[in-house]
């Protein structure tokens, strides 16, 4: 069978790598792909991004399954286009993808269905937003409604930061947020305390199959300092997701979301990712929904998955996820992102990358912003590589990942030295 993966990041490299390991898959196309997916044995890049062009290709090449990595093609309606042409694809419809593409929609949905989340208010008018901020005070969180590549959230510790965020989100749009209908909008919400975890499940419209838990590191610098990024590293499992927390998340967040979407007439299919804040009592609250897998969470999660991902996704697109049980490597997987100079604001491109190791059973280097230039591999985006390793515990996985990482070089490389620190301190 031939498979198509849509996207060009580290998540898509990991998806394609894992799918290619299935004995039933002989070719994985990655559209548009990156320098890592261009070179690998069963993988091939495809310079396409438009939904109709992708569907044309899937039809003419008899692609048996398409998987969507990032949010942009989902909110452009790629799943709707494929389905209308009878093509098998795993992901949410454009309407269901609003759980991610509109924070205001997601908050209203959660409130209506009793899903635990921070108290909030929504504004389109900057004066009203400023007045509200003055009433509630700091700390407070300001979020742009539309998609902003992970950069549309400001956790403001002072009122001045919050007012500034309202201005650049609502008035200047310096982040280039993709506005939804009705123009710029912000969600202002209560600042929650606790520990974060990424809880990702597969949904076939009715049944839910949870993946292993994980934790991301959103800030650029060690000690969770500096600006928010798309994610600088991740590991799986996340010890904060105890069996008790797991049960509560399924019961209080995931199942009500899947049921609520079905009841609202927008049945959810695809990966559903709940970004959670878990307080000291193990009470989970939803910070956000993503309607796709996380990047970089996918890289460590898929390193640990022993089951055949292709089989799992065939069940997911047949509506038979209740027949699947996933097998996991008991080891911990940990991935460290190497980003280019200037990331996240102005990533530099074109630096030569050297020292990449051979693929090993316990270590993989997944590519994101890389591009082949003859025999040279060069940086071509913000997050460049995700060095991912397995180990018997977090410390050993961390040691192995950094050992591999130290052999890799490109000018201006930025990476955190403390990925996994929360799990090690525990
Ligand atoms: P989001 O894109 O909504 O997940 O937000 C990005 C990051 O901002 C999250 O991973 C959290 O670290 C932080 N964040 C978002 N909402 C809140 C909140 N209500 N309270 C505290 N931190 C938050
Ligand atoms: N790593 C966070 C995300 O994929 O949204």
mmCIF file with all atom_site columns, C-alpha atoms in Angstrom, residues 224-409:
data_model
loop_
_atom_site.group_PDB
_atom_site.id
_atom_site.type_symbol
_atom_site.label_atom_id
_atom_site.label_alt_id
_atom_site.label_comp_id
_atom_site.label_asym_id
_atom_site.label_entity_id
_atom_site.label_seq_id
_atom_site.pdbx_PDB_ins_code
_atom_site.Cartn_x
_atom_site.Cartn_y
_atom_site.Cartn_z
_atom_site.occupancy
_atom_site.B_iso_or_equiv
_atom_site.pdbx_formal_charge
_atom_site.auth_seq_id
_atom_site.auth_comp_id
_atom_site.auth_asym_id
_atom_site.auth_atom_id
_atom_site.pdbx_PDB_model_num
ATOM 1   C CA . UNK A 1 224 ? 11.314  27.472 31.224 1.00 0.00 ? 224 UNK A CA 1
ATOM 2   C CA . UNK A 1 225 ? 12.457  31.043 30.591 1.00 0.00 ? 225 UNK A CA 1
ATOM 3   C CA . UNK A 1 226 ? 12.289  33.160 27.456 1.00 0.00 ? 226 UNK A CA 1
ATOM 4   C CA . UNK A 1 227 ? 9.609   33.372 24.750 1.00 0.00 ? 227 UNK A CA 1
ATOM 5   C CA . UNK A 1 228 ? 7.065   30.686 23.877 1.00 0.00 ? 228 UNK A CA 1
ATOM 6   C CA . UNK A 1 229 ? 8.003   28.518 20.894 1.00 0.00 ? 229 UNK A CA 1
ATOM 7   C CA . UNK A 1 230 ? 6.360   25.671 18.998 1.00 0.00 ? 230 UNK A CA 1
ATOM 8   C CA . UNK A 1 231 ? 8.131   23.336 21.468 1.00 0.00 ? 231 UNK A CA 1
ATOM 9   C CA . UNK A 1 232 ? 11.831  22.834 22.293 1.00 0.00 ? 232 UNK A CA 1
ATOM 10  C CA . UNK A 1 233 ? 11.719  19.221 23.431 1.00 0.00 ? 233 UNK A CA 1
ATOM 11  C CA . UNK A 1 234 ? 9.433   16.537 24.809 1.00 0.00 ? 234 UNK A CA 1
ATOM 12  C CA . UNK A 1 235 ? 9.423   13.201 26.535 1.00 0.00 ? 235 UNK A CA 1
ATOM 13  C CA . UNK A 1 236 ? 7.047   10.324 27.049 1.00 0.00 ? 236 UNK A CA 1
ATOM 14  C CA . UNK A 1 237 ? 5.549   9.150  29.351 1.00 0.00 ? 237 UNK A CA 1
ATOM 15  C CA . UNK A 1 238 ? 4.821   12.182 31.563 1.00 0.00 ? 238 UNK A CA 1
ATOM 16  C CA . UNK A 1 239 ? 4.918   11.078 35.224 1.00 0.00 ? 239 UNK A CA 1
ATOM 17  C CA . UNK A 1 240 ? 2.366   13.787 36.138 1.00 0.00 ? 240 UNK A CA 1
ATOM 18  C CA . UNK A 1 241 ? -0.230  11.717 34.249 1.00 0.00 ? 241 UNK A CA 1
ATOM 19  C CA . UNK A 1 242 ? -0.694  9.075  36.948 1.00 0.00 ? 242 UNK A CA 1
ATOM 20  C CA . UNK A 1 243 ? -3.302  6.332  36.377 1.00 0.00 ? 243 UNK A CA 1
ATOM 21  C CA . UNK A 1 244 ? -5.737  8.413  38.417 1.00 0.00 ? 244 UNK A CA 1
ATOM 22  C CA . UNK A 1 245 ? -5.114  11.575 36.374 1.00 0.00 ? 245 UNK A CA 1
ATOM 23  C CA . UNK A 1 246 ? -5.373  9.509  33.184 1.00 0.00 ? 246 UNK A CA 1
ATOM 24  C CA . UNK A 1 247 ? -8.801  8.227  34.187 1.00 0.00 ? 247 UNK A CA 1
ATOM 25  C CA . UNK A 1 248 ? -9.978  11.717 35.110 1.00 0.00 ? 248 UNK A CA 1
ATOM 26  C CA . UNK A 1 249 ? -8.772  13.208 31.821 1.00 0.00 ? 249 UNK A CA 1
ATOM 27  C CA . UNK A 1 250 ? -10.579 10.523 29.830 1.00 0.00 ? 250 UNK A CA 1
ATOM 28  C CA . UNK A 1 251 ? -13.756 10.925 31.865 1.00 0.00 ? 251 UNK A CA 1
ATOM 29  C CA . UNK A 1 252 ? -13.826 14.704 32.365 1.00 0.00 ? 252 UNK A CA 1
ATOM 30  C CA . UNK A 1 253 ? -12.145 16.048 29.208 1.00 0.00 ? 253 UNK A CA 1
ATOM 31  C CA . UNK A 1 254 ? -11.783 13.614 26.323 1.00 0.00 ? 254 UNK A CA 1
ATOM 32  C CA . UNK A 1 255 ? -15.038 11.653 26.361 1.00 0.00 ? 255 UNK A CA 1
ATOM 33  C CA . UNK A 1 256 ? -17.247 14.734 26.917 1.00 0.00 ? 256 UNK A CA 1
ATOM 34  C CA . UNK A 1 257 ? -15.432 16.450 24.033 1.00 0.00 ? 257 UNK A CA 1
ATOM 35  C CA . UNK A 1 258 ? -15.952 13.569 21.621 1.00 0.00 ? 258 UNK A CA 1
ATOM 36  C CA . UNK A 1 259 ? -19.579 13.151 22.725 1.00 0.00 ? 259 UNK A CA 1
ATOM 37  C CA . UNK A 1 260 ? -20.178 16.912 22.628 1.00 0.00 ? 260 UNK A CA 1
ATOM 38  C CA . UNK A 1 261 ? -18.833 17.238 19.088 1.00 0.00 ? 261 UNK A CA 1
ATOM 39  C CA . UNK A 1 262 ? -21.053 14.367 17.939 1.00 0.00 ? 262 UNK A CA 1
ATOM 40  C CA . UNK A 1 263 ? -24.071 15.942 19.636 1.00 0.00 ? 263 UNK A CA 1
ATOM 41  C CA . UNK A 1 264 ? -23.294 19.306 18.037 1.00 0.00 ? 264 UNK A CA 1
ATOM 42  C CA . UNK A 1 265 ? -23.393 17.586 14.646 1.00 0.00 ? 265 UNK A CA 1
ATOM 43  C CA . UNK A 1 266 ? -19.638 17.902 14.068 1.00 0.00 ? 266 UNK A CA 1
ATOM 44  C CA . UNK A 1 267 ? -18.362 14.383 14.812 1.00 0.00 ? 267 UNK A CA 1
ATOM 45  C CA . UNK A 1 268 ? -14.649 14.391 15.510 1.00 0.00 ? 268 UNK A CA 1
ATOM 46  C CA . UNK A 1 269 ? -12.212 12.130 13.673 1.00 0.00 ? 269 UNK A CA 1
ATOM 47  C CA . UNK A 1 270 ? -8.437  12.418 13.842 1.00 0.00 ? 270 UNK A CA 1
ATOM 48  C CA . UNK A 1 271 ? -5.867  13.074 16.514 1.00 0.00 ? 271 UNK A CA 1
ATOM 49  C CA . UNK A 1 272 ? -7.264  15.089 19.400 1.00 0.00 ? 272 UNK A CA 1
ATOM 50  C CA . UNK A 1 273 ? -4.672  16.726 21.593 1.00 0.00 ? 273 UNK A CA 1
ATOM 51  C CA . UNK A 1 274 ? -5.694  18.234 24.915 1.00 0.00 ? 274 UNK A CA 1
ATOM 52  C CA . UNK A 1 275 ? -3.092  20.564 26.408 1.00 0.00 ? 275 UNK A CA 1
ATOM 53  C CA . UNK A 1 276 ? -3.708  20.188 30.137 1.00 0.00 ? 276 UNK A CA 1
ATOM 54  C CA . UNK A 1 277 ? -2.801  21.960 33.336 1.00 0.00 ? 277 UNK A CA 1
ATOM 55  C CA . UNK A 1 278 ? -2.868  19.499 36.226 1.00 0.00 ? 278 UNK A CA 1
ATOM 56  C CA . UNK A 1 279 ? -3.050  21.025 39.688 1.00 0.00 ? 279 UNK A CA 1
ATOM 57  C CA . UNK A 1 280 ? -1.556  19.674 42.905 1.00 0.00 ? 280 UNK A CA 1
ATOM 58  C CA . UNK A 1 281 ? -4.725  17.626 43.587 1.00 0.00 ? 281 UNK A CA 1
ATOM 59  C CA . UNK A 1 282 ? -4.538  15.904 40.190 1.00 0.00 ? 282 UNK A CA 1
ATOM 60  C CA . UNK A 1 283 ? -7.434  17.959 38.834 1.00 0.00 ? 283 UNK A CA 1
ATOM 61  C CA . UNK A 1 284 ? -7.017  18.452 35.062 1.00 0.00 ? 284 UNK A CA 1
ATOM 62  C CA . UNK A 1 285 ? -8.071  21.619 33.236 1.00 0.00 ? 285 UNK A CA 1
ATOM 63  C CA . UNK A 1 286 ? -7.893  22.116 29.483 1.00 0.00 ? 286 UNK A CA 1
ATOM 64  C CA . UNK A 1 287 ? -5.595  24.908 28.285 1.00 0.00 ? 287 UNK A CA 1
ATOM 65  C CA . UNK A 1 288 ? -6.224  24.266 24.627 1.00 0.00 ? 288 UNK A CA 1
ATOM 66  C CA . UNK A 1 289 ? -7.211  21.702 22.057 1.00 0.00 ? 289 UNK A CA 1
ATOM 67  C CA . UNK A 1 290 ? -5.146  20.832 19.028 1.00 0.00 ? 290 UNK A CA 1
ATOM 68  C CA . UNK A 1 291 ? -6.723  18.753 16.318 1.00 0.00 ? 291 UNK A CA 1
ATOM 69  C CA . UNK A 1 292 ? -3.503  17.009 15.322 1.00 0.00 ? 292 UNK A CA 1
ATOM 70  C CA . UNK A 1 293 ? -0.531  15.391 16.991 1.00 0.00 ? 293 UNK A CA 1
ATOM 71  C CA . UNK A 1 294 ? 1.960   17.594 18.813 1.00 0.00 ? 294 UNK A CA 1
ATOM 72  C CA . UNK A 1 295 ? 5.350   18.574 17.506 1.00 0.00 ? 295 UNK A CA 1
ATOM 73  C CA . UNK A 1 296 ? 7.740   17.588 19.121 1.00 0.00 ? 296 UNK A CA 1
ATOM 74  C CA . UNK A 1 297 ? 5.591   15.195 21.240 1.00 0.00 ? 297 UNK A CA 1
ATOM 75  C CA . UNK A 1 298 ? 5.039   12.892 18.243 1.00 0.00 ? 298 UNK A CA 1
ATOM 76  C CA . UNK A 1 299 ? 8.740   12.095 17.958 1.00 0.00 ? 299 UNK A CA 1
ATOM 77  C CA . UNK A 1 300 ? 9.177   10.501 21.427 1.00 0.00 ? 300 UNK A CA 1
ATOM 78  C CA . UNK A 1 301 ? 5.662   9.012  21.377 1.00 0.00 ? 301 UNK A CA 1
ATOM 79  C CA . UNK A 1 302 ? 6.228   7.196  18.084 1.00 0.00 ? 302 UNK A CA 1
ATOM 80  C CA . UNK A 1 303 ? 9.702   6.013  19.183 1.00 0.00 ? 303 UNK A CA 1
ATOM 81  C CA . UNK A 1 304 ? 7.855   4.165  21.964 1.00 0.00 ? 304 UNK A CA 1
ATOM 82  C CA . UNK A 1 305 ? 4.984   2.786  19.875 1.00 0.00 ? 305 UNK A CA 1
ATOM 83  C CA . UNK A 1 306 ? 5.514   -0.892 19.128 1.00 0.00 ? 306 UNK A CA 1
ATOM 84  C CA . UNK A 1 307 ? 2.220   -1.473 17.294 1.00 0.00 ? 307 UNK A CA 1
ATOM 85  C CA . UNK A 1 308 ? 1.923   -1.070 13.532 1.00 0.00 ? 308 UNK A CA 1
ATOM 86  C CA . UNK A 1 309 ? 0.786   2.542  13.054 1.00 0.00 ? 309 UNK A CA 1
ATOM 87  C CA . UNK A 1 310 ? -0.586  1.778  9.602  1.00 0.00 ? 310 UNK A CA 1
ATOM 88  C CA . UNK A 1 311 ? -2.931  -0.904 11.028 1.00 0.00 ? 311 UNK A CA 1
ATOM 89  C CA . UNK A 1 312 ? -4.029  1.459  13.780 1.00 0.00 ? 312 UNK A CA 1
ATOM 90  C CA . UNK A 1 313 ? -4.868  4.246  11.315 1.00 0.00 ? 313 UNK A CA 1
ATOM 91  C CA . UNK A 1 314 ? -6.777  1.837  9.059  1.00 0.00 ? 314 UNK A CA 1
ATOM 92  C CA . UNK A 1 315 ? -8.942  0.977  12.077 1.00 0.00 ? 315 UNK A CA 1
ATOM 93  C CA . UNK A 1 316 ? -9.245  4.672  12.883 1.00 0.00 ? 316 UNK A CA 1
ATOM 94  C CA . UNK A 1 317 ? -10.572 5.419  9.388  1.00 0.00 ? 317 UNK A CA 1
ATOM 95  C CA . UNK A 1 318 ? -12.880 2.366  9.474  1.00 0.00 ? 318 UNK A CA 1
ATOM 96  C CA . UNK A 1 319 ? -14.485 3.417  12.767 1.00 0.00 ? 319 UNK A CA 1
ATOM 97  C CA . UNK A 1 320 ? -13.183 0.327  14.582 1.00 0.00 ? 320 UNK A CA 1
ATOM 98  C CA . UNK A 1 321 ? -10.708 1.798  17.061 1.00 0.00 ? 321 UNK A CA 1
ATOM 99  C CA . UNK A 1 322 ? -12.464 -0.221 19.781 1.00 0.00 ? 322 UNK A CA 1
ATOM 100 C CA . UNK A 1 323 ? -10.731 -3.285 18.304 1.00 0.00 ? 323 UNK A CA 1
ATOM 101 C CA . UNK A 1 324 ? -7.221  -1.905 18.817 1.00 0.00 ? 324 UNK A CA 1
ATOM 102 C CA . UNK A 1 325 ? -4.895  -2.200 21.774 1.00 0.00 ? 325 UNK A CA 1
ATOM 103 C CA . UNK A 1 326 ? -1.603  -0.346 21.548 1.00 0.00 ? 326 UNK A CA 1
ATOM 104 C CA . UNK A 1 327 ? 1.728   -1.857 22.617 1.00 0.00 ? 327 UNK A CA 1
ATOM 105 C CA . UNK A 1 328 ? 4.338   0.491  24.078 1.00 0.00 ? 328 UNK A CA 1
ATOM 106 C CA . UNK A 1 329 ? 8.051   0.207  24.688 1.00 0.00 ? 329 UNK A CA 1
ATOM 107 C CA . UNK A 1 330 ? 8.426   0.410  28.467 1.00 0.00 ? 330 UNK A CA 1
ATOM 108 C CA . UNK A 1 331 ? 11.413  2.712  28.096 1.00 0.00 ? 331 UNK A CA 1
ATOM 109 C CA . UNK A 1 332 ? 11.267  6.490  28.227 1.00 0.00 ? 332 UNK A CA 1
ATOM 110 C CA . UNK A 1 333 ? 11.740  8.434  24.992 1.00 0.00 ? 333 UNK A CA 1
ATOM 111 C CA . UNK A 1 334 ? 13.088  11.969 25.061 1.00 0.00 ? 334 UNK A CA 1
ATOM 112 C CA . UNK A 1 335 ? 13.554  14.404 22.189 1.00 0.00 ? 335 UNK A CA 1
ATOM 113 C CA . UNK A 1 336 ? 15.643  17.590 22.147 1.00 0.00 ? 336 UNK A CA 1
ATOM 114 C CA . UNK A 1 337 ? 14.944  20.197 19.470 1.00 0.00 ? 337 UNK A CA 1
ATOM 115 C CA . UNK A 1 338 ? 17.853  21.962 17.787 1.00 0.00 ? 338 UNK A CA 1
ATOM 116 C CA . UNK A 1 339 ? 16.637  25.302 16.448 1.00 0.00 ? 339 UNK A CA 1
ATOM 117 C CA . UNK A 1 340 ? 18.319  27.777 14.137 1.00 0.00 ? 340 UNK A CA 1
ATOM 118 C CA . UNK A 1 341 ? 19.882  31.096 15.143 1.00 0.00 ? 341 UNK A CA 1
ATOM 119 C CA . UNK A 1 342 ? 17.214  33.757 15.655 1.00 0.00 ? 342 UNK A CA 1
ATOM 120 C CA . UNK A 1 343 ? 14.342  31.319 16.389 1.00 0.00 ? 343 UNK A CA 1
ATOM 121 C CA . UNK A 1 344 ? 11.521  31.979 17.231 1.00 0.00 ? 344 UNK A CA 1
ATOM 122 C CA . UNK A 1 345 ? 11.369  35.562 15.942 1.00 0.00 ? 345 UNK A CA 1
ATOM 123 C CA . UNK A 1 346 ? 13.676  35.562 12.903 1.00 0.00 ? 346 UNK A CA 1
ATOM 124 C CA . UNK A 1 347 ? 15.092  32.128 12.187 1.00 0.00 ? 347 UNK A CA 1
ATOM 125 C CA . UNK A 1 348 ? 18.176  32.197 9.992  1.00 0.00 ? 348 UNK A CA 1
ATOM 126 C CA . UNK A 1 349 ? 18.278  29.817 7.035  1.00 0.00 ? 349 UNK A CA 1
ATOM 127 C CA . UNK A 1 350 ? 21.034  28.244 4.969  1.00 0.00 ? 350 UNK A CA 1
ATOM 128 C CA . UNK A 1 351 ? 23.501  27.041 7.618  1.00 0.00 ? 351 UNK A CA 1
ATOM 129 C CA . UNK A 1 352 ? 25.239  23.746 6.733  1.00 0.00 ? 352 UNK A CA 1
ATOM 130 C CA . UNK A 1 353 ? 24.458  20.822 9.044  1.00 0.00 ? 353 UNK A CA 1
ATOM 131 C CA . UNK A 1 354 ? 27.179  18.251 9.742  1.00 0.00 ? 354 UNK A CA 1
ATOM 132 C CA . UNK A 1 355 ? 27.731  15.241 11.977 1.00 0.00 ? 355 UNK A CA 1
ATOM 133 C CA . UNK A 1 356 ? 24.371  13.510 11.612 1.00 0.00 ? 356 UNK A CA 1
ATOM 134 C CA . UNK A 1 357 ? 24.652  9.957  12.974 1.00 0.00 ? 357 UNK A CA 1
ATOM 135 C CA . UNK A 1 358 ? 23.403  6.754  11.372 1.00 0.00 ? 358 UNK A CA 1
ATOM 136 C CA . UNK A 1 359 ? 19.929  5.623  12.407 1.00 0.00 ? 359 UNK A CA 1
ATOM 137 C CA . UNK A 1 360 ? 20.083  3.488  15.577 1.00 0.00 ? 360 UNK A CA 1
ATOM 138 C CA . UNK A 1 361 ? 17.477  1.421  17.417 1.00 0.00 ? 361 UNK A CA 1
ATOM 139 C CA . UNK A 1 362 ? 17.630  3.689  20.434 1.00 0.00 ? 362 UNK A CA 1
ATOM 140 C CA . UNK A 1 363 ? 18.259  7.047  18.751 1.00 0.00 ? 363 UNK A CA 1
ATOM 141 C CA . UNK A 1 364 ? 16.700  8.850  15.799 1.00 0.00 ? 364 UNK A CA 1
ATOM 142 C CA . UNK A 1 365 ? 17.261  12.339 14.448 1.00 0.00 ? 365 UNK A CA 1
ATOM 143 C CA . UNK A 1 366 ? 13.991  13.615 13.030 1.00 0.00 ? 366 UNK A CA 1
ATOM 144 C CA . UNK A 1 367 ? 14.272  16.513 10.603 1.00 0.00 ? 367 UNK A CA 1
ATOM 145 C CA . UNK A 1 368 ? 12.097  19.619 10.497 1.00 0.00 ? 368 UNK A CA 1
ATOM 146 C CA . UNK A 1 369 ? 13.599  22.787 8.947  1.00 0.00 ? 369 UNK A CA 1
ATOM 147 C CA . UNK A 1 370 ? 16.200  21.051 6.761  1.00 0.00 ? 370 UNK A CA 1
ATOM 148 C CA . UNK A 1 371 ? 16.737  21.033 3.033  1.00 0.00 ? 371 UNK A CA 1
ATOM 149 C CA . UNK A 1 372 ? 19.048  19.114 0.696  1.00 0.00 ? 372 UNK A CA 1
ATOM 150 C CA . UNK A 1 373 ? 21.380  21.304 -1.321 1.00 0.00 ? 373 UNK A CA 1
ATOM 151 C CA . UNK A 1 374 ? 23.360  18.882 -3.499 1.00 0.00 ? 374 UNK A CA 1
ATOM 152 C CA . UNK A 1 375 ? 25.304  16.755 -1.063 1.00 0.00 ? 375 UNK A CA 1
ATOM 153 C CA . UNK A 1 376 ? 24.965  19.341 1.743  1.00 0.00 ? 376 UNK A CA 1
ATOM 154 C CA . UNK A 1 377 ? 22.115  19.468 4.219  1.00 0.00 ? 377 UNK A CA 1
ATOM 155 C CA . UNK A 1 378 ? 21.144  23.024 5.217  1.00 0.00 ? 378 UNK A CA 1
ATOM 156 C CA . UNK A 1 379 ? 18.846  24.640 7.751  1.00 0.00 ? 379 UNK A CA 1
ATOM 157 C CA . UNK A 1 380 ? 15.627  25.976 6.201  1.00 0.00 ? 380 UNK A CA 1
ATOM 158 C CA . UNK A 1 381 ? 13.428  26.922 9.161  1.00 0.00 ? 381 UNK A CA 1
ATOM 159 C CA . UNK A 1 382 ? 13.116  27.615 12.879 1.00 0.00 ? 382 UNK A CA 1
ATOM 160 C CA . UNK A 1 383 ? 13.098  24.189 14.404 1.00 0.00 ? 383 UNK A CA 1
ATOM 161 C CA . UNK A 1 384 ? 15.723  22.196 12.522 1.00 0.00 ? 384 UNK A CA 1
ATOM 162 C CA . UNK A 1 385 ? 16.121  18.750 14.118 1.00 0.00 ? 385 UNK A CA 1
ATOM 163 C CA . UNK A 1 386 ? 14.676  16.746 16.983 1.00 0.00 ? 386 UNK A CA 1
ATOM 164 C CA . UNK A 1 387 ? 17.234  14.351 18.448 1.00 0.00 ? 387 UNK A CA 1
ATOM 165 C CA . UNK A 1 388 ? 15.203  11.570 20.070 1.00 0.00 ? 388 UNK A CA 1
ATOM 166 C CA . UNK A 1 389 ? 16.480  8.692  22.187 1.00 0.00 ? 389 UNK A CA 1
ATOM 167 C CA . UNK A 1 390 ? 15.193  5.822  24.317 1.00 0.00 ? 390 UNK A CA 1
ATOM 168 C CA . UNK A 1 391 ? 16.506  4.958  27.773 1.00 0.00 ? 391 UNK A CA 1
ATOM 169 C CA . UNK A 1 392 ? 15.506  2.880  30.784 1.00 0.00 ? 392 UNK A CA 1
ATOM 170 C CA . UNK A 1 393 ? 14.606  6.066  32.659 1.00 0.00 ? 393 UNK A CA 1
ATOM 171 C CA . UNK A 1 394 ? 14.367  9.777  31.924 1.00 0.00 ? 394 UNK A CA 1
ATOM 172 C CA . UNK A 1 395 ? 17.945  10.446 32.938 1.00 0.00 ? 395 UNK A CA 1
ATOM 173 C CA . UNK A 1 396 ? 19.325  7.734  30.640 1.00 0.00 ? 396 UNK A CA 1
ATOM 174 C CA . UNK A 1 397 ? 17.136  8.793  27.717 1.00 0.00 ? 397 UNK A CA 1
ATOM 175 C CA . UNK A 1 398 ? 18.299  12.353 28.298 1.00 0.00 ? 398 UNK A CA 1
ATOM 176 C CA . UNK A 1 399 ? 21.971  11.328 28.422 1.00 0.00 ? 399 UNK A CA 1
ATOM 177 C CA . UNK A 1 400 ? 21.676  9.364  25.200 1.00 0.00 ? 400 UNK A CA 1
ATOM 178 C CA . UNK A 1 401 ? 19.858  12.176 23.366 1.00 0.00 ? 401 UNK A CA 1
ATOM 179 C CA . UNK A 1 402 ? 22.443  14.784 24.366 1.00 0.00 ? 402 UNK A CA 1
ATOM 180 C CA . UNK A 1 403 ? 25.298  12.419 23.500 1.00 0.00 ? 403 UNK A CA 1
ATOM 181 C CA . UNK A 1 404 ? 23.936  12.146 19.932 1.00 0.00 ? 404 UNK A CA 1
ATOM 182 C CA . UNK A 1 405 ? 23.161  15.866 19.786 1.00 0.00 ? 405 UNK A CA 1
ATOM 183 C CA . UNK A 1 406 ? 26.722  16.867 20.682 1.00 0.00 ? 406 UNK A CA 1
ATOM 184 C CA . UNK A 1 407 ? 27.990  15.215 17.505 1.00 0.00 ? 407 UNK A CA 1
ATOM 185 C CA . UNK A 1 408 ? 25.743  17.380 15.294 1.00 0.00 ? 408 UNK A CA 1
ATOM 186 C CA . UNK A 1 409 ? 26.744  20.862 14.243 1.00 0.00 ? 409 UNK A CA 1
#
